[in-house]
PDB file of C-alpha atoms and ligand atoms in Angstrom:
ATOM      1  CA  UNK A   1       0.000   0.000   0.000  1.00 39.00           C
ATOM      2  CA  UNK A   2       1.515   3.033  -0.883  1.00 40.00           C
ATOM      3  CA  UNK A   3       1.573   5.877   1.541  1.00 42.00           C
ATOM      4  CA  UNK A   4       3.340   8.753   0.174  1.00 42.00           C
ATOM      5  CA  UNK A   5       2.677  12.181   1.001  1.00 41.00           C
ATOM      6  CA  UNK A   6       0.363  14.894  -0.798  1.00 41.00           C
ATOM      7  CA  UNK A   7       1.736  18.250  -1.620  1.00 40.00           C
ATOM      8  CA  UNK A   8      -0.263  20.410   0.856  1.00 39.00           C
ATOM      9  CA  UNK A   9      -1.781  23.007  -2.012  1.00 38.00           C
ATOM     10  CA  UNK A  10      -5.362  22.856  -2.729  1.00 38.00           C
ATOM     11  CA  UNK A  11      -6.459  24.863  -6.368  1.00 40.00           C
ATOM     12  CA  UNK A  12      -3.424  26.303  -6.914  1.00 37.00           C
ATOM     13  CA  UNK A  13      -3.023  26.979 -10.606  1.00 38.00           C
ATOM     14  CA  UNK A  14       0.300  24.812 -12.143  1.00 36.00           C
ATOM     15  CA  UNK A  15       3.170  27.452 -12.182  1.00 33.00           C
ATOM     16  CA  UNK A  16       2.885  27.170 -16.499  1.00 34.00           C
ATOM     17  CA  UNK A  17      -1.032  28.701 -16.637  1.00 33.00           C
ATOM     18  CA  UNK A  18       0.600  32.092 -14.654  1.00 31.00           C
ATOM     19  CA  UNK A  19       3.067  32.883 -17.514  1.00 29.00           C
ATOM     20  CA  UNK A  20       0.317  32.527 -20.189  1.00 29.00           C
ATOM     21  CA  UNK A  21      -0.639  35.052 -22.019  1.00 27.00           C
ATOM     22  CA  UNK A  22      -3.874  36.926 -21.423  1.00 30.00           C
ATOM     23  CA  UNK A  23      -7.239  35.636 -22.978  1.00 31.00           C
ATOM     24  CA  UNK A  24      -8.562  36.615 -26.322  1.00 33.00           C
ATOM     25  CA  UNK A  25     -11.603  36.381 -27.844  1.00 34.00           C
ATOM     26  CA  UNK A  26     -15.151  37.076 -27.105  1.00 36.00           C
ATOM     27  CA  UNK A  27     -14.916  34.107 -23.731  1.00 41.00           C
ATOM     28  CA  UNK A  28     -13.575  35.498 -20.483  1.00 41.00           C
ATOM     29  CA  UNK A  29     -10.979  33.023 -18.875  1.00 45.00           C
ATOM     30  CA  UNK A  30     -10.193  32.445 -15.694  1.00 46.00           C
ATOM     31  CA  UNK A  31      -6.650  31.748 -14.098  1.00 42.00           C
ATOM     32  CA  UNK A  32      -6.909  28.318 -11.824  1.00 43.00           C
ATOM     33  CA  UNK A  33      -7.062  30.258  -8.337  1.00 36.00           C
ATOM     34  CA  UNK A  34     -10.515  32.233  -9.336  1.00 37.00           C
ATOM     35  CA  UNK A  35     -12.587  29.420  -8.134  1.00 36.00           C
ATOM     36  CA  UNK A  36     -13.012  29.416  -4.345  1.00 36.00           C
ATOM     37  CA  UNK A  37     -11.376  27.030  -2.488  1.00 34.00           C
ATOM     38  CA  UNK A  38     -13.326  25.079  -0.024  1.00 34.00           C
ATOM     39  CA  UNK A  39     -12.247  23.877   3.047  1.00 37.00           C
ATOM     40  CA  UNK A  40     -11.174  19.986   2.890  1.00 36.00           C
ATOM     41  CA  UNK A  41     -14.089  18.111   5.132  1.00 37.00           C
ATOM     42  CA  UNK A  42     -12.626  16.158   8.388  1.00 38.00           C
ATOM     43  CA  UNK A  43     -12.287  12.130   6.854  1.00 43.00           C
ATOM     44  CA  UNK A  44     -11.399   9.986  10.416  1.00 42.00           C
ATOM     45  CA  UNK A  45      -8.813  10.742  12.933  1.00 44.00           C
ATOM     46  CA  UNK A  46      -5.299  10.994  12.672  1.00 44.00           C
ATOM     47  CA  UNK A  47      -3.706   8.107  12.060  1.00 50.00           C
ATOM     48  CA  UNK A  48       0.205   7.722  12.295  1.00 50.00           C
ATOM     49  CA  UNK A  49       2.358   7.568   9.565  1.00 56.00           C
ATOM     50  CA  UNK A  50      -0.838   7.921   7.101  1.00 60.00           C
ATOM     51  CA  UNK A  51      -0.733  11.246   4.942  1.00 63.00           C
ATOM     52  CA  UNK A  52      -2.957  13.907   5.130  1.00 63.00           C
ATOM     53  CA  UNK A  53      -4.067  16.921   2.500  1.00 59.00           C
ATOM     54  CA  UNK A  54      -3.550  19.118   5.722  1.00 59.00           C
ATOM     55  CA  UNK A  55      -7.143  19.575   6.648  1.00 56.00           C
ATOM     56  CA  UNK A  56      -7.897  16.687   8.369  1.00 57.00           C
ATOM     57  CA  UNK A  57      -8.209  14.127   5.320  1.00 66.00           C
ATOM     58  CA  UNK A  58      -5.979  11.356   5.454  1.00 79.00           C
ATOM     59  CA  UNK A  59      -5.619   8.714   2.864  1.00 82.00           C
ATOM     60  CA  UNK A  60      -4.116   5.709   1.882  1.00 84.00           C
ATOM     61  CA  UNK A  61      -3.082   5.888  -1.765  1.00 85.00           C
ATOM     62  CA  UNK A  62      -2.982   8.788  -4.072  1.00 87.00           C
ATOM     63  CA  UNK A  63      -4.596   8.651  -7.731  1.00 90.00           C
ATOM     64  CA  UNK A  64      -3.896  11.774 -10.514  1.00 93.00           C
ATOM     65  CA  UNK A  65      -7.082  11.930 -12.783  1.00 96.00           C
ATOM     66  CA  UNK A  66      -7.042  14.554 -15.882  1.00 97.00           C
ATOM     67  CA  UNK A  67      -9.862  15.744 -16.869  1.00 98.00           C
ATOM     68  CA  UNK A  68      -9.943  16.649 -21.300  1.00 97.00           C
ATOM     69  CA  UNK A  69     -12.197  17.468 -23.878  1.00 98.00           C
ATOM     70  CA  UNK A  70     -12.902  20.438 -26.179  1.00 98.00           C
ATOM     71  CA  UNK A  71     -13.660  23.774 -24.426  1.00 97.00           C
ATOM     72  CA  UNK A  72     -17.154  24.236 -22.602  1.00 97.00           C
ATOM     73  CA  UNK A  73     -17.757  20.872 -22.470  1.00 98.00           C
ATOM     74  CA  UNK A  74     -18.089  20.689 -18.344  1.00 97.00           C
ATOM     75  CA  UNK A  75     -14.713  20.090 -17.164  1.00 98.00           C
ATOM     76  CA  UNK A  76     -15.177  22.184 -14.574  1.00 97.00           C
ATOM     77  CA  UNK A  77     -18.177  22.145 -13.658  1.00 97.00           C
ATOM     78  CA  UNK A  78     -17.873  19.017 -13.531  1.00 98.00           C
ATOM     79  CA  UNK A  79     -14.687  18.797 -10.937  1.00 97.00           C
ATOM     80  CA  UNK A  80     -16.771  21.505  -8.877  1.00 97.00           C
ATOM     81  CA  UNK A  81     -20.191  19.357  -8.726  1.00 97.00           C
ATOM     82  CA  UNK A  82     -17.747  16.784  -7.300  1.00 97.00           C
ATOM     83  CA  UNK A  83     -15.561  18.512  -4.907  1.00 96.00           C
ATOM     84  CA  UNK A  84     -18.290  21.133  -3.935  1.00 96.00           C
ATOM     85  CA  UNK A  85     -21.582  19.632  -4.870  1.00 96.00           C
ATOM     86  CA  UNK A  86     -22.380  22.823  -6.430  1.00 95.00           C
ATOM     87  CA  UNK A  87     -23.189  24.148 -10.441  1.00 95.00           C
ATOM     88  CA  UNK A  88     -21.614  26.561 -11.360  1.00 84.00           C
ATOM     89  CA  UNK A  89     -24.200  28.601 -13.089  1.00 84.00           C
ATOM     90  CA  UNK A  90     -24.189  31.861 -15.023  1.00 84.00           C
ATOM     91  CA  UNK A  91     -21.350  33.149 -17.314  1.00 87.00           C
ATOM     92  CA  UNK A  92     -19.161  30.595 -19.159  1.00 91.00           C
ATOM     93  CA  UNK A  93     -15.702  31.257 -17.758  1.00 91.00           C
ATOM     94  CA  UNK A  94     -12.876  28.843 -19.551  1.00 94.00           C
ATOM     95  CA  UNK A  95     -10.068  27.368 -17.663  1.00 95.00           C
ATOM     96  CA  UNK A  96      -6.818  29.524 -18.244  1.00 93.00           C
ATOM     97  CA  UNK A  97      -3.571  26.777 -18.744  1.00 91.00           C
ATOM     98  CA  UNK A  98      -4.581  24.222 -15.685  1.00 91.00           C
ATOM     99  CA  UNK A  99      -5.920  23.400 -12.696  1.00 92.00           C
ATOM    100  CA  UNK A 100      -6.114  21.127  -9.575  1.00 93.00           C
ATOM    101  CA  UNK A 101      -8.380  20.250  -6.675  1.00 95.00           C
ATOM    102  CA  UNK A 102      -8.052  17.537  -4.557  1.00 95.00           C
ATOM    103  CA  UNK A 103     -10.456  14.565  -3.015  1.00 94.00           C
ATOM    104  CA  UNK A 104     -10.174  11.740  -0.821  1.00 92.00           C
ATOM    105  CA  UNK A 105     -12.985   9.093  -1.143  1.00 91.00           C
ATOM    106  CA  UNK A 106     -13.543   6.353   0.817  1.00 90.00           C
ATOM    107  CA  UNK A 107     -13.578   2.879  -1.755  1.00 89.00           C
ATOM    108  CA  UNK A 108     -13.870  -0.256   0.450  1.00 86.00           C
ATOM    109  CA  UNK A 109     -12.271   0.875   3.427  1.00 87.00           C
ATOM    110  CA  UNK A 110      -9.350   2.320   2.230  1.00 87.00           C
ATOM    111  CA  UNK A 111      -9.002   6.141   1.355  1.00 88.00           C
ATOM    112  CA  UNK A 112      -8.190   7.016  -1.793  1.00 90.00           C
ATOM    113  CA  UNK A 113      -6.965  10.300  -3.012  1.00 90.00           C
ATOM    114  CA  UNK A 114      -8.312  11.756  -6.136  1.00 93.00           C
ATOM    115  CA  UNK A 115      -5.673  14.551  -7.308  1.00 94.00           C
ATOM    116  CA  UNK A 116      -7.986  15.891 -10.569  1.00 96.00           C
ATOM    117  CA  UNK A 117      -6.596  18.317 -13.170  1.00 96.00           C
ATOM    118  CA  UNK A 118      -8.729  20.356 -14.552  1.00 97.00           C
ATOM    119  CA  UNK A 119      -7.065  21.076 -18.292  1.00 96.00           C
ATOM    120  CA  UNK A 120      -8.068  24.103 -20.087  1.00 96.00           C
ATOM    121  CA  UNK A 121      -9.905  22.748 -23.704  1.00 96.00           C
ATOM    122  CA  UNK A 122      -9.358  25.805 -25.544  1.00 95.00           C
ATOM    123  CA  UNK A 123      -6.477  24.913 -28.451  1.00 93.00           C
ATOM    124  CA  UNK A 124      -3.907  27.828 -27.144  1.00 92.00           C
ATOM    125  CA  UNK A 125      -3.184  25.893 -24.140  1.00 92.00           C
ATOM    126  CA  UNK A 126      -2.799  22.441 -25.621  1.00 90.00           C
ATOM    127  CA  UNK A 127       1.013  22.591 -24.798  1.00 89.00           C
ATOM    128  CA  UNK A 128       0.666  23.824 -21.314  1.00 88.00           C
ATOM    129  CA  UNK A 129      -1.748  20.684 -21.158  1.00 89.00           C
ATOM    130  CA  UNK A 130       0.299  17.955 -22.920  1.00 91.00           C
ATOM    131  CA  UNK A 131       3.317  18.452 -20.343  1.00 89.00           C
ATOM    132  CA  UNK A 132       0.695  16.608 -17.421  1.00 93.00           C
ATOM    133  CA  UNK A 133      -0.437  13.943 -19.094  1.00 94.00           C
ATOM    134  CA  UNK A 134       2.433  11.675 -18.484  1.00 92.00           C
ATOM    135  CA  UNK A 135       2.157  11.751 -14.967  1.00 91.00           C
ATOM    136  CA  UNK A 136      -1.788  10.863 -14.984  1.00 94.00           C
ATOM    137  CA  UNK A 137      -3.244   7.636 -14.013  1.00 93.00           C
ATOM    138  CA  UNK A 138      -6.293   8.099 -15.572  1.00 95.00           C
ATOM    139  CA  UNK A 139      -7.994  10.688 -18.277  1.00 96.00           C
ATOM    140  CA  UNK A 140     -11.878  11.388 -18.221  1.00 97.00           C
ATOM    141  CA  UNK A 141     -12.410  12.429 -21.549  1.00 98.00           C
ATOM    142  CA  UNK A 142     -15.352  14.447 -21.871  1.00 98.00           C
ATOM    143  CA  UNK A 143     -17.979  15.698 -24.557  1.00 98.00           C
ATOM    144  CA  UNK A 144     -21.176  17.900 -24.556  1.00 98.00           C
ATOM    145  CA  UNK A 145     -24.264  15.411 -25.367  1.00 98.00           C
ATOM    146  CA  UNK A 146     -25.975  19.340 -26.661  1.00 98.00           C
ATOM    147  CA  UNK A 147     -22.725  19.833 -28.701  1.00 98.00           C
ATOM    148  CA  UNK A 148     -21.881  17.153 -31.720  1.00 98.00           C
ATOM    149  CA  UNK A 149     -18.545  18.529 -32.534  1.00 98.00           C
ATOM    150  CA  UNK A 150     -17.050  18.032 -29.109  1.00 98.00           C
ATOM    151  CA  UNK A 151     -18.309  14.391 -29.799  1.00 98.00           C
ATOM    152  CA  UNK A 152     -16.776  13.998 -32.925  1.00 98.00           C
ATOM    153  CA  UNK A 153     -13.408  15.545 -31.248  1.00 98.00           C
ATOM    154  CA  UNK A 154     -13.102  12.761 -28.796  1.00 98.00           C
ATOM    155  CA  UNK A 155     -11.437  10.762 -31.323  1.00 97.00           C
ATOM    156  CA  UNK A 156      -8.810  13.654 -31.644  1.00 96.00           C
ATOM    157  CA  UNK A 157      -8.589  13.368 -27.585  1.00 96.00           C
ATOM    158  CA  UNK A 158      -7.661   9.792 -27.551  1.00 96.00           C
ATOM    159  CA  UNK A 159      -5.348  10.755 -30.106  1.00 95.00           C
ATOM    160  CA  UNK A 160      -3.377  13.089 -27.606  1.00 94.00           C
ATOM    161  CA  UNK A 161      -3.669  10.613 -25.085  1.00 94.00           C
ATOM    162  CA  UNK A 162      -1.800   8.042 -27.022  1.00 93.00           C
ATOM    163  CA  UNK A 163       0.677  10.357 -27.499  1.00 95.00           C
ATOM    164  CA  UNK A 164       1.490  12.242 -24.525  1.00 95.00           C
ATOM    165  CA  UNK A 165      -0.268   9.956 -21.533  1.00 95.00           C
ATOM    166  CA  UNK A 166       1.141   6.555 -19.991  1.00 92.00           C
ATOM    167  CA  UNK A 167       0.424   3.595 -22.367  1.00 90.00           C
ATOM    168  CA  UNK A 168      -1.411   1.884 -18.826  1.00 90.00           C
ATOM    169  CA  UNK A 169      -3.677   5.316 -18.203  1.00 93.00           C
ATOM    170  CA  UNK A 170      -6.932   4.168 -17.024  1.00 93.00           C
ATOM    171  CA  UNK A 171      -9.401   6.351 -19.442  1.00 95.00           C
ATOM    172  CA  UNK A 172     -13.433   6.612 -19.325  1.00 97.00           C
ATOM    173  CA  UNK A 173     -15.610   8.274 -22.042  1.00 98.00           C
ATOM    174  CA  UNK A 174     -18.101  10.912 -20.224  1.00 98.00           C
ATOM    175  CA  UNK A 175     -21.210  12.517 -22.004  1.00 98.00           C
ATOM    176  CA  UNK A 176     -21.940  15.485 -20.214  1.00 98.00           C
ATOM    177  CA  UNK A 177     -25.505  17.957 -19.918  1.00 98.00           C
ATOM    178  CA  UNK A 178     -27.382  15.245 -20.192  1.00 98.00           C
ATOM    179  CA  UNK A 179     -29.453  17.171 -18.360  1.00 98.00           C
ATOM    180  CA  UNK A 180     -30.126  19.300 -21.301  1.00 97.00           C
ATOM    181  CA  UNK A 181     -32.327  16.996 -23.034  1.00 97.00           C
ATOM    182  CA  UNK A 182     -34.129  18.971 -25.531  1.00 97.00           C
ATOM    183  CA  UNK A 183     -31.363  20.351 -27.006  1.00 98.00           C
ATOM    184  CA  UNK A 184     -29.078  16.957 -26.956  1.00 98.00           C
ATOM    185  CA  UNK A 185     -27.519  16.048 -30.388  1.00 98.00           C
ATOM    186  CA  UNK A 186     -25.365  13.014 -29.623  1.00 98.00           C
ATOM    187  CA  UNK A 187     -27.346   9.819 -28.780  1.00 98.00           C
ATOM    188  CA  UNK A 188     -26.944   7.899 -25.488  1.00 98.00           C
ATOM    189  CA  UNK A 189     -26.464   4.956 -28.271  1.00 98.00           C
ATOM    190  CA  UNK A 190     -23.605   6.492 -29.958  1.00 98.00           C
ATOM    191  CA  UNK A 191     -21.831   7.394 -27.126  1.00 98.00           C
ATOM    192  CA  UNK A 192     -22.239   3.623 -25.874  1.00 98.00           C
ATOM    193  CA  UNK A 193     -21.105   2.520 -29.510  1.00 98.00           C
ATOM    194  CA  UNK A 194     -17.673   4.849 -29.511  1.00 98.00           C
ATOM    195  CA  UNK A 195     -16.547   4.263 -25.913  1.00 97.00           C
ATOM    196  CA  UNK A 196     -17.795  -0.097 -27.494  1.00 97.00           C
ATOM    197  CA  UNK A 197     -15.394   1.002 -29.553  1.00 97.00           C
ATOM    198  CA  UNK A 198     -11.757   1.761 -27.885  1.00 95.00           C
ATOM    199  CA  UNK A 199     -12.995  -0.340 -25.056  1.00 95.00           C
ATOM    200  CA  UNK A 200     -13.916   2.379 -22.668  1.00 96.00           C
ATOM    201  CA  UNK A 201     -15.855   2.350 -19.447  1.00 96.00           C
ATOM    202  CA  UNK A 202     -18.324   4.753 -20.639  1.00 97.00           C
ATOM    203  CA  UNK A 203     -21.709   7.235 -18.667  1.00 98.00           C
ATOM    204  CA  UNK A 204     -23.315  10.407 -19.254  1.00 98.00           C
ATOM    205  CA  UNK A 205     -23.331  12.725 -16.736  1.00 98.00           C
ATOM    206  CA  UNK A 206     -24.456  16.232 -15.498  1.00 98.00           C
ATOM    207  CA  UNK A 207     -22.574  18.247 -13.135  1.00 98.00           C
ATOM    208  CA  UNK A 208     -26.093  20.598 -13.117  1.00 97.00           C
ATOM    209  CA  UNK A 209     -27.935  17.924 -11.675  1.00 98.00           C
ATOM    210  CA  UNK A 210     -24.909  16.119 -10.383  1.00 98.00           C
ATOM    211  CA  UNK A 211     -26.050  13.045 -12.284  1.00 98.00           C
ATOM    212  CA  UNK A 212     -23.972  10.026 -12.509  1.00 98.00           C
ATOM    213  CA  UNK A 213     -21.143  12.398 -11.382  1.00 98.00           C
ATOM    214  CA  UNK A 214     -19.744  11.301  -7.897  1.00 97.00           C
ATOM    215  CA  UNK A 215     -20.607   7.727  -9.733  1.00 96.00           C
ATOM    216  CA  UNK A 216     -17.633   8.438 -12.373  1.00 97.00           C
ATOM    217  CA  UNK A 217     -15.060   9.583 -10.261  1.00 96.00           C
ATOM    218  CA  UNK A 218     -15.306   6.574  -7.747  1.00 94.00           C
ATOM    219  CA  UNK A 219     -15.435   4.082 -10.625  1.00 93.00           C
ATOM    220  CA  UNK A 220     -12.028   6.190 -11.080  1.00 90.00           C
ATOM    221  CA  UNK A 221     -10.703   5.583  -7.986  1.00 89.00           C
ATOM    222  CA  UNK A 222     -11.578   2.143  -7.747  1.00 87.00           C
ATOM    223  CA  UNK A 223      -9.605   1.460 -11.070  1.00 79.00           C
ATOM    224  CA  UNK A 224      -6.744   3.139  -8.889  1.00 65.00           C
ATOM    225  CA  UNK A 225      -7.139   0.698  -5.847  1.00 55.00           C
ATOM    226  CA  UNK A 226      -5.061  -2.369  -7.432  1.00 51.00           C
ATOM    227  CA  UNK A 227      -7.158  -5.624  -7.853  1.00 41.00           C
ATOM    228  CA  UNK A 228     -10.356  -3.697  -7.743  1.00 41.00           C
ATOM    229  CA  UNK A 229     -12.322  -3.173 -11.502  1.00 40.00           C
ATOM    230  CA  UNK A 230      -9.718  -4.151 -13.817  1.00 38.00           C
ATOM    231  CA  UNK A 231     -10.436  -1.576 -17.040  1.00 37.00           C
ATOM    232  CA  UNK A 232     -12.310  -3.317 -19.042  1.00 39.00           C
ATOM    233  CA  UNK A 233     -10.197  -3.361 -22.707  1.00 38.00           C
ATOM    234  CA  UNK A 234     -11.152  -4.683 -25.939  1.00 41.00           C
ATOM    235  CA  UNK A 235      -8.881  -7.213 -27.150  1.00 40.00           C
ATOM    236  CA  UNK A 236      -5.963  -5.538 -28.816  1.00 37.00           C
ATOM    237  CA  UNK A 237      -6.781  -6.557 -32.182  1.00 38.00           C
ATOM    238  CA  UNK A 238     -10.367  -5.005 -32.272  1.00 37.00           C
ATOM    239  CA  UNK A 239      -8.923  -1.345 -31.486  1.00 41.00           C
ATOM    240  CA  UNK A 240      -8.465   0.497 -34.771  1.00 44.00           C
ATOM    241  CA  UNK A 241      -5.274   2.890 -34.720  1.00 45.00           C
ATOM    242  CA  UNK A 242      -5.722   6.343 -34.050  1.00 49.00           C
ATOM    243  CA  UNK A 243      -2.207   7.329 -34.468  1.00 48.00           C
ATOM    244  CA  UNK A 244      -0.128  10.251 -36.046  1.00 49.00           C
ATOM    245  CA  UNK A 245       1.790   8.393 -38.840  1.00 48.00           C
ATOM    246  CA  UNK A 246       4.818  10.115 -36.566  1.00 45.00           C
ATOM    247  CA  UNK A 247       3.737   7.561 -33.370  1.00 45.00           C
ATOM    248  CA  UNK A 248       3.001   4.712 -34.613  1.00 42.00           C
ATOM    249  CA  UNK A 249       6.250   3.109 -33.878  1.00 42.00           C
ATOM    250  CA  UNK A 250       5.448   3.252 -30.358  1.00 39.00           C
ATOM    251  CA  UNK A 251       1.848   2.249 -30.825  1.00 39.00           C
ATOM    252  CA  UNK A 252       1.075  -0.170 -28.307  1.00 38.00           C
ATOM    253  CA  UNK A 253      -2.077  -1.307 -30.043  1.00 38.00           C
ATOM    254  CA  UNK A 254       0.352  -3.069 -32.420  1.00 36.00           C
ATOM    255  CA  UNK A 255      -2.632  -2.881 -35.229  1.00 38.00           C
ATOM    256  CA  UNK A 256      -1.189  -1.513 -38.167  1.00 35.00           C
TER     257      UNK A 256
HETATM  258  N1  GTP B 301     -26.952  22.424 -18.720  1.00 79.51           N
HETATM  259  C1  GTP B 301     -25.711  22.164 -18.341  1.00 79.51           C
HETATM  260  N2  GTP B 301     -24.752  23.100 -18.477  1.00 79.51           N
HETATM  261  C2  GTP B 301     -23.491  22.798 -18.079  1.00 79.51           C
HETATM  262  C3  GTP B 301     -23.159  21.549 -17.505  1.00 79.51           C
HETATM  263  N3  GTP B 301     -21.851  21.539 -17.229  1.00 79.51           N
HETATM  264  C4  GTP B 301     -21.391  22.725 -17.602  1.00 79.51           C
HETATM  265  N4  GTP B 301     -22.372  23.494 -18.102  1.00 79.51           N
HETATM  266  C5  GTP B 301     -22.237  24.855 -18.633  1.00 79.51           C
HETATM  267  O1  GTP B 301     -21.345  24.790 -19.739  1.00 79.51           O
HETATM  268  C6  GTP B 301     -20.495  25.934 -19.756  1.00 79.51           C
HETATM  269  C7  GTP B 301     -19.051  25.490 -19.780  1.00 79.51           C
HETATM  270  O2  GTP B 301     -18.727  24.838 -18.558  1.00 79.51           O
HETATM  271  P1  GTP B 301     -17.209  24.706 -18.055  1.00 79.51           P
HETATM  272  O3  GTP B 301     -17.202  23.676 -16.968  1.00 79.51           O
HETATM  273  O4  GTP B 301     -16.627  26.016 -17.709  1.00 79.51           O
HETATM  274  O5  GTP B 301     -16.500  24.138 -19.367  1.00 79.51           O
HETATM  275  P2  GTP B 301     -14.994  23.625 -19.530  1.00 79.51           P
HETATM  276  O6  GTP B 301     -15.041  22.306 -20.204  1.00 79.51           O
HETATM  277  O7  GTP B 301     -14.295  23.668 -18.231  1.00 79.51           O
HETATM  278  O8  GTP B 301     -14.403  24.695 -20.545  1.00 79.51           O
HETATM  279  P3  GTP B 301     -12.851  25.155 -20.675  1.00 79.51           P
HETATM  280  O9  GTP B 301     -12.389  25.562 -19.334  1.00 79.51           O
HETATM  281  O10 GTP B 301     -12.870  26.282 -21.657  1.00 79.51           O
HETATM  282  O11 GTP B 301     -12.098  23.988 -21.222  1.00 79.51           O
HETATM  283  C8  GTP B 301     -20.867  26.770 -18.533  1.00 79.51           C
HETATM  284  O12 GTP B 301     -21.746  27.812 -18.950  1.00 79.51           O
HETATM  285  C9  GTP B 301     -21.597  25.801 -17.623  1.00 79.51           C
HETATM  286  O13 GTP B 301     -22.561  26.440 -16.807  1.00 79.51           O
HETATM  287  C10 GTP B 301     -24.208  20.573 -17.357  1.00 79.51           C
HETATM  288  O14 GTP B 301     -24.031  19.446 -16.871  1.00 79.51           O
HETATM  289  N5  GTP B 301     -25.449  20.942 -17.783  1.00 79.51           N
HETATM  290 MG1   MG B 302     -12.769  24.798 -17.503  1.00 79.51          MG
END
């Protein structure tokens, strides 16, 4: 069991989103640290020798989780429904660069801590982004169920993450706004038939109603606890390459 110890910052924006350049365009952004930053919830007493984030929430082994997808998709709503159980109604703000909060859930006894980035989807920031994913243990990719292009865009997500994220990254397809139901333009069934597809754990979610939301990120951390929901993969074979002709040498899929 790994007990190693959690840097103490809670939504601090990564060091790289400061030096970016100011937004353009007709969205506002927002630099990580706009958000406010709850207090972390006492989890259980003390216990030597186990780490803590510092307010009282101790855990037992540590999971990072990236959250991607094309801008306004949900991202971060979707991390604040979670952490906050709030919506975050009102004026769309975009993510400047990235950002992080941090949750410990509870997943058969043992504490695991959910470290989630929250990456900025807007195209400017796509380097900032790529220089996180190797260190992420799993990616939520996420798309608007009210917005088809960020649905057809997934396929240039998994894309990135073959390139940039660990070959062994746990990954899970998310629909978001599902809430939105009259003006949804990607079907529950297609959804279902891409994530079929690359052998992803697949739901739709809303982080206005909070549907299916706190349901995602602990199938997340139980992919994290070892032994516990193995990721279910298609065989090898059945996964059509999605690589740049430039990575296919390191293509673990092995298809082409
Ligand atoms: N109806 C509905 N609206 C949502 C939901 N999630 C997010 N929104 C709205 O969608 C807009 C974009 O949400 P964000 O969470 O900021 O989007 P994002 O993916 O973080 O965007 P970037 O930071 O630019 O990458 C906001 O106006 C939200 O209020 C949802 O589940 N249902
Ligand atoms: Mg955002």
């Amino acid at each position: 069991m790994s007990r190693k110890k959690t840097p103490k910052t809670k939504g601090a924006s990564a060091p790289a989103a400061s030096a970016l350049p100011a937004a353009n365009g007709s969205r506002p952004t927002r630099p990580g640290t706009a958000r406010p930053v709850p207090q972390a919830r006492p989890n259980g007493p003390p216990q030597p020798g186990r780490p803590s984030l510092g307010g009282g929430d101790f855990y037992d082994v540590a999971f990072k989780v990236m959250l991607v997808g094309d801008s306004g998709v949900g991202k971060t709503c979707l991390l604040v429904r979670f952490k906050d159980g709030a919506f975050l109604a009102g004026t769309f703000i975009s993510t400047v660069g990235i950002d992080f909060r941090n949750k410990v859930l509870d997943v058969d006894g043992m504490k695991v801590k959910l470290q989630i980035w929250d990456t900025a989807g807007q195209e400017r920031f796509r380097s900032v982004t790529h220089a996180y994913y190797r260190d992420a243990h799993a990616l939520l990719l996420l798309y608007d169920v009210t917005n088809k292009a960020s649905f057809d865009n997934i396929q240039a997500w998994l894309t990135e993450t073959q390139e940039y994220a660990q070959h062994d990254v746990v990954l899970m397809l998310l629909g978001n706004k599902v809430d939105s139901a009259q003006e949804r333009a990607v079907k529950r069934e297609d959804g279902e038939k891409l994530a079929k597809e690359y052998g992803l754990p697949f739901m739709e979610t809303s982080a206005k109603t909070g549907l299916n939301v706190d349901l995602a990120f602990t199938a997340i951390a139980k992919q994290g606890k070892p032994g516990l929901l193995p990721v279910p993969r298609a065989a090898p074979q059945t996964i059509p390459c999605i690589c740049a002709p430039r990575t296919r040498a390191t293509c673990f899929q092995l298809t082409h």
